[in-house]
Short mmCIF file of C-alpha atoms in Angstrom, two decimals:
data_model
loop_
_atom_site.label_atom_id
_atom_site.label_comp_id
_atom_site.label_asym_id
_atom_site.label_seq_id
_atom_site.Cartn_x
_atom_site.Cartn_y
_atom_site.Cartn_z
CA UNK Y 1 46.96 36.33 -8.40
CA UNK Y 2 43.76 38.57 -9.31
CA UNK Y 3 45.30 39.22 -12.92
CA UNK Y 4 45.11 35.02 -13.00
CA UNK Y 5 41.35 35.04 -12.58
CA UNK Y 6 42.19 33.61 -9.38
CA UNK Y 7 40.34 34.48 -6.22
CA UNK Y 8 41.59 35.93 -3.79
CA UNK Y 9 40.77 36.05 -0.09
CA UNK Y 10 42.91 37.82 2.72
CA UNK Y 11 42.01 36.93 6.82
CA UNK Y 12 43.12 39.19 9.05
CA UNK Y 13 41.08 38.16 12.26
CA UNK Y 14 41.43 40.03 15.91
CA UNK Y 15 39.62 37.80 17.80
CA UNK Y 16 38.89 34.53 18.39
CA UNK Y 17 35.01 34.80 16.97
CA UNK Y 18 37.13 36.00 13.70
CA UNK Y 19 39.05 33.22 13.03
CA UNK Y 20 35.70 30.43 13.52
CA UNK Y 21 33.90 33.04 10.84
CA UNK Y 22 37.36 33.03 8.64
CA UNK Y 23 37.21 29.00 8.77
CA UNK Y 24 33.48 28.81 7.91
CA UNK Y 25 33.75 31.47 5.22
CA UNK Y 26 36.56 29.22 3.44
CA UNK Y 27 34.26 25.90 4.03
CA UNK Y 28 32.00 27.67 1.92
CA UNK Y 29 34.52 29.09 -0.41
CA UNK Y 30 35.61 25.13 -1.02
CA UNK Y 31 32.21 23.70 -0.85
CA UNK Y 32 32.71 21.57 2.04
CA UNK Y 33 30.38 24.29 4.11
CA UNK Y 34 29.45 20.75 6.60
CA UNK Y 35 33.12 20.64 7.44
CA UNK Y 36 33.84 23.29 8.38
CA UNK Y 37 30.85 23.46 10.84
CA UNK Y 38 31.33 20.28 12.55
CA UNK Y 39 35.14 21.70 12.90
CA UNK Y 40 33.75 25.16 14.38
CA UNK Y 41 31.44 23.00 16.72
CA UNK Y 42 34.50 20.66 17.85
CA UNK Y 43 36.83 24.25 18.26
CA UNK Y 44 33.57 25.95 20.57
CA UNK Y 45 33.15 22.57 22.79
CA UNK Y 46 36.84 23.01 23.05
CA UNK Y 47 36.70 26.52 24.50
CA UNK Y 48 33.55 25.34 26.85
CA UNK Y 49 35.09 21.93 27.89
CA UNK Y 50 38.08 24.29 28.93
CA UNK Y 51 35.82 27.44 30.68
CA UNK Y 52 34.26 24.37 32.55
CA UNK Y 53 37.67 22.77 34.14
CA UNK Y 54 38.56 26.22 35.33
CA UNK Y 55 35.39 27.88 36.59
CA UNK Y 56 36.20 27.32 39.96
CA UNK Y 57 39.86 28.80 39.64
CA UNK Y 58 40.96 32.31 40.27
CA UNK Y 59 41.81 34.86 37.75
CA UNK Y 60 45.76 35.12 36.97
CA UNK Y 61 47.60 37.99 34.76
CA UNK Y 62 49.83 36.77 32.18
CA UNK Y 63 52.77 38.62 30.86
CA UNK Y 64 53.09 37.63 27.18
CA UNK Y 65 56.31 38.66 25.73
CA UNK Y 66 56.61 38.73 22.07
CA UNK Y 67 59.73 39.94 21.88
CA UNK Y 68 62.70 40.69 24.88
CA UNK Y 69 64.21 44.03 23.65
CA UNK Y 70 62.33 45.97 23.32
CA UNK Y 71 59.53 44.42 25.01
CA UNK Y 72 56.74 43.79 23.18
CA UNK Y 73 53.42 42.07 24.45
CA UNK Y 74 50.10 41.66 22.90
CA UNK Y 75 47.72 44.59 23.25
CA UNK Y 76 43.56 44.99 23.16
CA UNK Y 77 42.98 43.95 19.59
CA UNK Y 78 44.21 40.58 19.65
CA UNK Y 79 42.16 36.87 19.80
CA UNK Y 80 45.28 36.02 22.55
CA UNK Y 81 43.31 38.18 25.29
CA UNK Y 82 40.00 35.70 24.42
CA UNK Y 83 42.19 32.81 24.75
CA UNK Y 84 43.93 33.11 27.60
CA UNK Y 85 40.31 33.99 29.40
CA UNK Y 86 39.60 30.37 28.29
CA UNK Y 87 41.77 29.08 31.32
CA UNK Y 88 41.23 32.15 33.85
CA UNK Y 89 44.26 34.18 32.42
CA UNK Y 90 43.99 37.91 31.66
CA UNK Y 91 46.70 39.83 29.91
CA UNK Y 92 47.93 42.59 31.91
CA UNK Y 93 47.96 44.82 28.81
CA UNK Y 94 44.59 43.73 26.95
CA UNK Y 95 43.31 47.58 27.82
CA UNK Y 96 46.24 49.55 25.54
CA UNK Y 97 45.43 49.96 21.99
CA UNK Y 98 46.51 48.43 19.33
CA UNK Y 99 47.09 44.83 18.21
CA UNK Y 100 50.61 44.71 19.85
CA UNK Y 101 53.51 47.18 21.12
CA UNK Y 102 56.22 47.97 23.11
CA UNK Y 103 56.06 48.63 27.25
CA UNK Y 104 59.01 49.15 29.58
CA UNK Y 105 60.49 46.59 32.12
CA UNK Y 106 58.41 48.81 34.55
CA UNK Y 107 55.70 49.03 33.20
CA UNK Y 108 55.94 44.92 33.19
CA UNK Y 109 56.63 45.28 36.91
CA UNK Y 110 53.86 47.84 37.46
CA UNK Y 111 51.05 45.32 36.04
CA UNK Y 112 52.39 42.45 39.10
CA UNK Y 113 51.53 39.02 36.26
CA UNK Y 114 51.88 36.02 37.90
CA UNK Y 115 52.95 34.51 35.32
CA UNK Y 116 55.44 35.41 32.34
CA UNK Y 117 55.62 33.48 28.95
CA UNK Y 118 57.86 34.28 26.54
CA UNK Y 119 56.44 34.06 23.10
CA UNK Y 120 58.90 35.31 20.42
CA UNK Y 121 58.20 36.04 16.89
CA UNK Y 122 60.05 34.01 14.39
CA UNK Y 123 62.12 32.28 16.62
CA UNK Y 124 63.54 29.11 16.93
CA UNK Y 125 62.16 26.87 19.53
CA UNK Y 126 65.70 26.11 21.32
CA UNK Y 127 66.25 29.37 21.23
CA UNK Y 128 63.56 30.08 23.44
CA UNK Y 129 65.42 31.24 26.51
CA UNK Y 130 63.49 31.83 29.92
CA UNK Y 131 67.18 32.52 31.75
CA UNK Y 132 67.02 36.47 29.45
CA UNK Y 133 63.61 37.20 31.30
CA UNK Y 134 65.50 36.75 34.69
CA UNK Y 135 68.49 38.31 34.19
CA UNK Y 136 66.26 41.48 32.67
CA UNK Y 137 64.23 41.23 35.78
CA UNK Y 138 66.51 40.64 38.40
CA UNK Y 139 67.41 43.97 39.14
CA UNK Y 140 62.79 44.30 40.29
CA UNK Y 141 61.65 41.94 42.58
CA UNK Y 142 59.13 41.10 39.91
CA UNK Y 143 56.85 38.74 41.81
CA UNK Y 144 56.82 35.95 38.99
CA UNK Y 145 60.63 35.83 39.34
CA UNK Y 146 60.14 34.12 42.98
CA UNK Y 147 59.38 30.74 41.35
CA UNK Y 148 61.40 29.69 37.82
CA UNK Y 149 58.53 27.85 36.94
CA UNK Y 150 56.29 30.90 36.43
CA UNK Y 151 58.52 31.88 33.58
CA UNK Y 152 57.97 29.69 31.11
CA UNK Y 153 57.91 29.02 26.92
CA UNK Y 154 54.71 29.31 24.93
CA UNK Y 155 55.17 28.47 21.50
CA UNK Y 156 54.45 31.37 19.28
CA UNK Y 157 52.54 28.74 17.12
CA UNK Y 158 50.08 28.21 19.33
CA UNK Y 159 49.65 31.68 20.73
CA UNK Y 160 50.59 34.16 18.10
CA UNK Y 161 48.83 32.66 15.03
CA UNK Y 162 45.38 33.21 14.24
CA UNK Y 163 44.16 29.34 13.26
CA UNK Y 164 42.46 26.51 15.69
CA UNK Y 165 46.19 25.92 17.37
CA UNK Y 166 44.92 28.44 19.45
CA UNK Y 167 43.49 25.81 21.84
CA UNK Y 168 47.02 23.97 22.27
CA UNK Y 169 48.07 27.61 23.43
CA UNK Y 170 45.32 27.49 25.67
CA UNK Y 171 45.99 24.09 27.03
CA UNK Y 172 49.69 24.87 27.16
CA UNK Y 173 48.77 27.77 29.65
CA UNK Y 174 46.41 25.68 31.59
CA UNK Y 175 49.15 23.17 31.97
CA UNK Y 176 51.46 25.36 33.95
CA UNK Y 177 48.62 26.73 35.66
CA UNK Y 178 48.60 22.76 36.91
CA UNK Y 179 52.20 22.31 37.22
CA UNK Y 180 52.26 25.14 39.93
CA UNK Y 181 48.60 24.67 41.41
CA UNK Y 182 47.28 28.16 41.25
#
């Protein structure tokens, strides 16, 4: 595309602060600077309308699962560790370096999440299948096995995408948060 005259631009944002500077570069890139500043405003009331509804709640650990075997889960350098703190949700792994990588069932076990999404790269939505995590986990006493609700789907397009979906991952966390009252 460079040899075209083109220009090129490459995003490759680790956090959430990232991706509203990515959005506001490109406003000014396409001369609708305004735009994209009144969508950065909208994205930040988001994030405090969100902080607000959940101040009172207590902190939770979230196992994200990006992929079942081998398990993979986000690690320090990702924007998902800034979103989940949006609704109260910390992810058990957000100390070990690196954007993403792979941890053992017991090390899984070892961090106690109270929750467990699964999140899977590149896959379908139907096949999305919460059953694998307990039939992994059975053999544990994982804690989030004692209710089937605290396993649940998170669409990797609102999760494991760097854009403004990242709210709809956020809400979609906070909603089973609400469907189980913790």
């Amino acid at each position: 595309l460079q040899s075209t005259g083109l220009p090129v631009v490459i995003y490759d944002p680790e956090t959430w602060q990232d991706v509203l500077d990515n959005l506001l570069d490109l406003g000014d890139r396409l001369g609708i600077a305004d735009r994209a500043q009144a969508v950065v405003a909208d994205a930040e009331a988001s994030v405090e309308a969100l902080q607000a509804e959940t101040q009172a709640l207590p902190w939770l650990k979230l196992c994200v699962e990006w992929w079942p075997d081998p398990v993979i889960v986000p690690h320090s350098q990702t924007y998902v560790n800034h979103v989940l703190s949006w609704v109260k949700v910390e992810n058990p792994f957000s100390t070990l370096p690196g954007r993403s990588g792979k941890i053992s069932i017991d090390d899984v076990v070892a961090s106690d999440p109270d929750l467990y999404a699964i999140s899977w790269c590149g896959t379908k939505w139907e096949d999305y299948n919460t059953e694998s995590v307990f039939n992994r986990y059975s053999h544990t006493g994982a804690r989030f096995l004692n209710d089937k609700q605290r396993v649940f789907k998170l669409w990797e397009g609102v999760i494991g995408h760097p854009s403004l979906r990242l709210l709809d991952g956020a809400k979609r966390v906070l909603k089973q948060r609400r469907l189980l009252r913790i």
